[in-house]
Amino acid sequence: MRITRQQVARFLPPRPLKAHKGTFGRVLVIAGSEKMAGAGVLCTRAVLKTGAGLAALALPQSRQSTAAAALPEMLTLPLPEKDGCISRRALPAVQQFIREFTPSVLLIGPGLGVSDFILPFLEKNTLPAVIDADALNALARSPNGAQSIARRFPLICTPHPGEMQRLLGRPASTDERVREVYARELSARTGGVSVLKGYHSVITDGETVYVNPTGGPALAKAGSGDTLAGFIAGLWAQLGSAEGFDNHSALKAAVCGVYLHGLCGDLAAKKLTERCVLASDVAEELPRAFKRVVHPAARGNVRPILAGRRAVRRV
């Protein structure tokens, strides 16, 4: 099924007038390492841009001050590290922070590198989770693979073709029918939602399959996947808080996140060319993307203007 603008508009989480930041969920991002210090900032900025109420970034302690300066709206949790990556010794600190922060959704993986923290943490995790990048690679290296976390908590896995190849032990393919089979198989193994990234990304809960029409070469650049993971986690925090954290809200969040991410890439490419778009530019286009989805008429000659407490429409 091809994703449409109308579907995304229906799926998007509501923004009640009397809401507060707790209404829109809390996201804990575990991301970044010495070599990939920016991954966590890209993810967390994307989480907040989607409308999530609060976000915290757990990262190696040597990177904490730089990250905090880059995004003052987030909380930070500096953690013990080993060889530039979050260390297994960080487990008690993360578990204590989870008890205090009470996150709605976890996003783990971008830029973590080969960390001995990932698998022990996932074995104890009970939070709804978006699992990306190096967390997927850690699962692929483990004896039981993705099955080790199957149906233990609601989850969304977001592999690119290389990560999917490692997870399933199957050759990467550009054939759309084969990609749908792979995404379904990963969902069957985990019991969750799968997002197989790439041109015409595939999103499925194992039953319903969506194919994304937005996006292009502008997104073929480092950090793009980090931003996408943040979009999905931020939207799931809001949808799950409103509807419950299960495969239904996970699928809606993944569909919205992938579609909006591609649309942001398309909008950024029009301004900057397909060569010059950075992952941070993609997140900056999110306000325009939301307007295109929710208020498509605003693209024409009709422009809403605020006048005091009344909205006046000028033609």
Coordinates of C-alpha atoms in Angstrom, one line a residue:
M1 CA 0.0 0.0 0.0
R2 CA 1.4 3.4 -1.0
I3 CA 1.4 5.9 1.8
T4 CA -0.7 9.0 1.0
R5 CA -0.7 12.5 2.5
Q6 CA -4.3 11.9 3.7
Q7 CA -3.3 8.8 5.6
V8 CA -0.5 10.7 7.4
A9 CA -2.8 13.5 8.2
R10 CA -5.2 11.0 9.9
F11 CA -2.4 9.2 11.7
L12 CA -0.7 12.2 13.2
P13 CA -1.1 12.6 17.0
P14 CA -3.5 15.3 18.2
R15 CA -2.3 18.5 19.9
P16 CA -5.0 19.3 22.6
L17 CA -5.3 22.9 23.5
K18 CA -4.9 22.3 27.2
A19 CA -2.0 19.9 26.9
H20 CA 1.3 20.2 28.8
K21 CA 4.7 18.8 27.9
G22 CA 3.9 15.5 29.7
T23 CA 0.9 15.0 27.4
F24 CA 3.3 14.4 24.5
G25 CA 5.6 11.8 25.9
R26 CA 9.2 11.5 27.0
V27 CA 11.9 10.0 24.9
L28 CA 15.3 8.6 26.2
V29 CA 17.8 8.5 23.4
I30 CA 20.9 6.3 23.9
A31 CA 23.3 7.3 21.1
G32 CA 26.7 8.5 20.2
S33 CA 30.4 7.7 20.8
E34 CA 33.8 9.3 20.4
K35 CA 33.8 8.8 16.7
M36 CA 30.2 9.6 16.1
A37 CA 29.5 12.3 18.6
G38 CA 26.8 14.1 16.6
A39 CA 24.5 11.1 16.2
G40 CA 22.7 11.6 19.5
V41 CA 22.2 15.3 18.9
L42 CA 20.7 14.7 15.5
C43 CA 18.3 12.1 16.9
T44 CA 17.3 14.2 19.9
R45 CA 16.7 17.4 17.9
A46 CA 14.5 15.3 15.6
V47 CA 12.5 13.9 18.5
L48 CA 11.8 17.4 19.9
K49 CA 11.0 18.8 16.4
T50 CA 8.2 16.3 15.9
G51 CA 6.4 17.6 19.0
A52 CA 7.5 15.2 21.8
G53 CA 7.3 16.9 25.2
L54 CA 10.7 16.0 26.7
A55 CA 13.8 14.3 25.5
A56 CA 17.0 13.1 27.2
L57 CA 20.2 12.0 25.6
A58 CA 22.4 9.3 27.3
L59 CA 25.9 9.4 25.8
P60 CA 29.6 9.0 26.7
Q61 CA 30.6 11.4 29.5
S62 CA 33.4 12.9 27.4
R63 CA 30.8 14.1 24.9
Q64 CA 28.3 15.5 27.3
S65 CA 29.3 19.2 27.4
T66 CA 29.5 19.5 23.6
A67 CA 26.1 17.9 23.1
A68 CA 24.5 20.0 25.8
A69 CA 25.7 23.1 24.2
A70 CA 24.5 22.0 20.8
L71 CA 20.9 21.4 22.0
P72 CA 20.0 23.2 25.2
E73 CA 16.4 22.0 25.1
M74 CA 17.3 18.4 26.0
L75 CA 18.5 16.7 29.2
T76 CA 21.8 14.8 29.2
L77 CA 23.0 11.7 31.0
P78 CA 26.8 11.4 30.9
L79 CA 27.8 7.7 31.1
P80 CA 31.0 5.7 31.8
E81 CA 32.8 4.8 28.6
K82 CA 35.3 2.4 27.3
D83 CA 37.4 3.0 24.1
G84 CA 35.1 5.9 23.3
C85 CA 31.9 4.0 23.6
I86 CA 29.3 3.6 26.4
S87 CA 30.5 0.9 28.7
R88 CA 28.6 -1.9 30.3
R89 CA 29.4 -0.2 33.6
A90 CA 26.7 2.4 32.6
L91 CA 23.9 -0.1 33.2
P92 CA 23.0 0.9 36.8
A93 CA 23.1 4.7 35.9
V94 CA 20.8 4.2 33.0
Q95 CA 18.4 2.1 34.9
Q96 CA 18.3 4.6 37.8
F97 CA 17.7 7.4 35.3
I98 CA 14.8 5.5 33.7
R99 CA 13.1 5.1 37.1
E100 CA 13.4 8.9 37.7
F101 CA 12.7 10.2 34.2
T102 CA 10.0 7.6 33.3
P103 CA 10.5 7.7 29.5
S104 CA 7.6 6.8 27.3
V105 CA 9.8 5.5 24.5
L106 CA 13.5 4.5 24.1
L107 CA 15.6 5.2 21.0
I108 CA 18.8 3.2 21.0
G109 CA 21.6 2.6 18.5
P110 CA 22.7 5.6 16.4
G111 CA 26.5 6.1 16.6
L112 CA 27.0 3.8 19.6
G113 CA 29.8 1.8 17.9
V114 CA 30.7 -1.6 19.2
S115 CA 29.6 -1.2 22.7
D116 CA 29.4 -3.9 25.4
F117 CA 26.5 -2.0 26.9
I118 CA 23.9 -2.7 24.2
L119 CA 22.9 -6.3 24.6
P120 CA 22.9 -6.4 28.4
F121 CA 20.7 -3.3 28.4
L122 CA 18.2 -4.7 25.8
E123 CA 18.0 -8.0 27.8
K124 CA 16.6 -6.0 30.8
N125 CA 14.6 -3.4 28.8
T126 CA 10.8 -3.2 29.2
L127 CA 10.2 0.2 27.5
P128 CA 8.7 0.6 24.0
A129 CA 11.8 1.0 21.8
V130 CA 13.0 2.2 18.5
I131 CA 16.0 0.1 17.7
D132 CA 18.4 1.4 15.0
A133 CA 22.0 1.3 13.7
D134 CA 24.5 -0.2 16.1
A135 CA 21.9 -1.7 18.3
L136 CA 20.7 -3.7 15.3
N137 CA 24.3 -4.7 14.6
A138 CA 24.7 -5.9 18.1
L139 CA 21.6 -8.0 17.8
A140 CA 22.9 -9.4 14.5
R141 CA 26.1 -10.5 16.3
S142 CA 24.3 -12.2 19.1
P143 CA 23.6 -15.9 19.0
N144 CA 19.8 -15.6 19.0
G145 CA 19.7 -12.4 17.0
A146 CA 16.6 -10.3 16.9
Q147 CA 14.6 -13.2 18.4
S148 CA 16.4 -12.5 21.7
I149 CA 14.1 -9.5 22.3
A150 CA 11.0 -10.8 20.4
R151 CA 7.7 -9.8 22.0
R152 CA 9.3 -8.7 25.2
F153 CA 8.4 -5.1 24.6
P154 CA 6.8 -3.1 21.8
L155 CA 9.4 -2.2 19.3
I156 CA 10.2 -0.7 15.9
C157 CA 13.3 -1.9 14.1
T158 CA 14.8 0.5 11.4
P159 CA 17.5 -1.3 9.4
H160 CA 19.0 -0.1 6.2
P161 CA 19.7 -2.9 3.6
G162 CA 23.1 -3.8 5.0
E163 CA 21.8 -4.1 8.6
M164 CA 18.8 -6.2 7.3
Q165 CA 21.3 -8.5 5.5
R166 CA 23.1 -9.1 8.8
L167 CA 19.9 -9.6 10.8
L168 CA 18.4 -12.1 8.4
G169 CA 21.5 -13.6 6.9
R170 CA 20.1 -12.9 3.4
P171 CA 21.6 -11.0 0.5
A172 CA 20.5 -7.4 0.1
S173 CA 18.1 -6.7 -2.7
T174 CA 16.6 -3.7 -4.5
D175 CA 13.6 -5.7 -5.7
E176 CA 10.6 -4.2 -4.1
R177 CA 8.8 -7.5 -3.7
V178 CA 11.9 -9.1 -2.0
R179 CA 12.2 -6.0 0.3
E180 CA 8.6 -6.5 1.4
V181 CA 9.3 -10.2 2.2
Y182 CA 12.4 -9.2 4.2
A183 CA 10.5 -6.6 6.2
R184 CA 7.7 -9.0 6.9
E185 CA 10.2 -11.7 8.0
L186 CA 11.9 -9.3 10.5
S187 CA 8.5 -8.4 12.0
A188 CA 7.7 -12.1 12.3
R189 CA 11.0 -12.7 14.2
T190 CA 10.6 -9.7 16.6
G191 CA 6.8 -9.4 16.8
G192 CA 7.2 -5.7 16.2
V193 CA 7.2 -3.1 13.4
S194 CA 9.9 -3.1 10.7
V195 CA 11.1 -0.2 8.6
L196 CA 13.4 -1.3 5.8
K197 CA 15.0 2.0 4.7
G198 CA 16.1 3.0 1.2
Y199 CA 14.4 4.2 -2.0
H200 CA 10.7 3.5 -1.4
S201 CA 11.2 2.4 2.3
V202 CA 9.0 -0.5 3.4
I203 CA 7.0 -0.3 6.7
T204 CA 5.1 -3.3 8.1
D205 CA 3.8 -4.9 11.2
G206 CA 4.0 -8.3 9.5
E207 CA 0.5 -8.0 8.1
T208 CA -0.1 -4.5 6.6
V209 CA 2.7 -3.3 4.3
Y210 CA 3.2 0.4 3.4
V211 CA 5.6 1.7 0.8
N212 CA 6.8 5.3 1.1
P213 CA 6.7 7.6 -2.0
T214 CA 8.7 10.5 -0.6
G215 CA 12.4 11.2 -0.5
G216 CA 15.3 10.8 -2.9
P217 CA 19.1 11.3 -3.3
A218 CA 19.1 14.3 -0.9
L219 CA 18.8 11.8 2.0
A220 CA 21.7 9.7 0.9
K221 CA 24.1 11.2 3.4
A222 CA 25.5 10.5 6.8
G223 CA 23.1 11.3 9.7
S224 CA 19.9 10.9 7.7
G225 CA 19.0 7.7 9.4
D226 CA 19.6 9.3 12.8
T227 CA 17.1 12.0 12.0
L228 CA 14.6 9.4 10.8
A229 CA 14.9 7.4 14.0
G230 CA 14.3 10.6 15.9
F231 CA 11.2 11.4 13.9
I232 CA 9.7 8.0 14.5
A233 CA 10.5 7.9 18.2
G234 CA 9.1 11.4 18.8
L235 CA 5.9 10.6 17.0
W236 CA 5.5 7.3 18.8
A237 CA 5.9 9.0 22.1
Q238 CA 2.9 11.2 21.3
L239 CA 0.8 8.6 19.6
G240 CA 1.5 6.0 22.3
S241 CA 0.7 8.5 25.1
A242 CA -2.6 9.1 23.4
E243 CA -3.6 5.6 22.2
G244 CA -1.3 3.1 24.0
F245 CA 2.0 1.6 23.1
D246 CA 1.4 -1.3 20.9
N247 CA 2.0 -2.3 17.2
H248 CA -1.0 -0.2 16.1
S249 CA 0.5 3.1 17.4
A250 CA 4.0 1.9 16.4
L251 CA 2.9 1.3 12.8
K252 CA 1.3 4.7 12.6
A253 CA 4.4 6.4 14.0
A254 CA 6.6 4.6 11.6
V255 CA 4.4 5.5 8.6
C256 CA 4.2 9.2 9.6
G257 CA 7.9 9.4 10.4
V258 CA 9.1 7.8 7.2
Y259 CA 6.8 9.9 5.0
L260 CA 7.6 13.2 6.7
H261 CA 11.3 12.4 6.6
G262 CA 11.2 11.9 2.9
L263 CA 9.1 15.0 2.4
C264 CA 11.5 17.1 4.4
G265 CA 14.3 15.8 2.2
D266 CA 12.4 16.8 -0.9
L267 CA 11.7 20.3 0.5
A268 CA 15.3 20.7 1.5
A269 CA 16.5 19.6 -1.9
K270 CA 14.4 22.3 -3.6
K271 CA 16.2 25.0 -1.5
L272 CA 19.7 23.5 -1.3
T273 CA 19.9 21.1 -4.3
E274 CA 20.1 17.3 -3.8
R275 CA 23.9 17.5 -3.3
C276 CA 24.0 20.0 -0.5
V277 CA 21.4 18.8 2.0
L278 CA 22.7 17.8 5.5
A279 CA 20.8 15.7 8.0
S280 CA 20.3 18.8 10.2
D281 CA 18.7 20.6 7.2
V282 CA 16.2 17.8 6.9
A283 CA 14.9 18.3 10.5
E284 CA 14.7 22.1 9.9
E285 CA 12.1 21.4 7.1
L286 CA 9.7 19.7 9.4
P287 CA 7.5 22.7 10.1
R288 CA 6.9 23.1 6.3
A289 CA 6.3 19.4 5.9
F290 CA 3.7 19.4 8.7
K291 CA 1.9 22.3 7.0
R292 CA 1.9 20.5 3.7
V293 CA 0.3 17.4 5.2
V294 CA -2.2 19.0 7.5
H295 CA -3.0 22.3 5.7
P296 CA -2.3 21.6 2.0
A297 CA -4.4 24.6 0.9
A298 CA -1.8 26.9 2.6
R299 CA 0.6 26.1 -0.3
G300 CA -1.4 28.3 -2.7
N301 CA -2.5 31.9 -2.5
V302 CA -4.4 31.5 0.7
R303 CA -2.3 32.4 3.7
P304 CA -3.4 32.3 7.4
I305 CA -2.5 35.5 9.3
L306 CA -2.9 36.0 13.0
A307 CA -4.6 39.2 14.1
G308 CA -4.9 39.4 17.9
R309 CA -7.0 36.4 19.0
R310 CA -8.7 35.9 15.6
A311 CA -7.4 34.1 12.6
V312 CA -7.9 36.1 9.4
R313 CA -7.4 34.5 6.0
R314 CA -6.0 36.7 3.3
V315 CA -6.4 35.8 -0.4

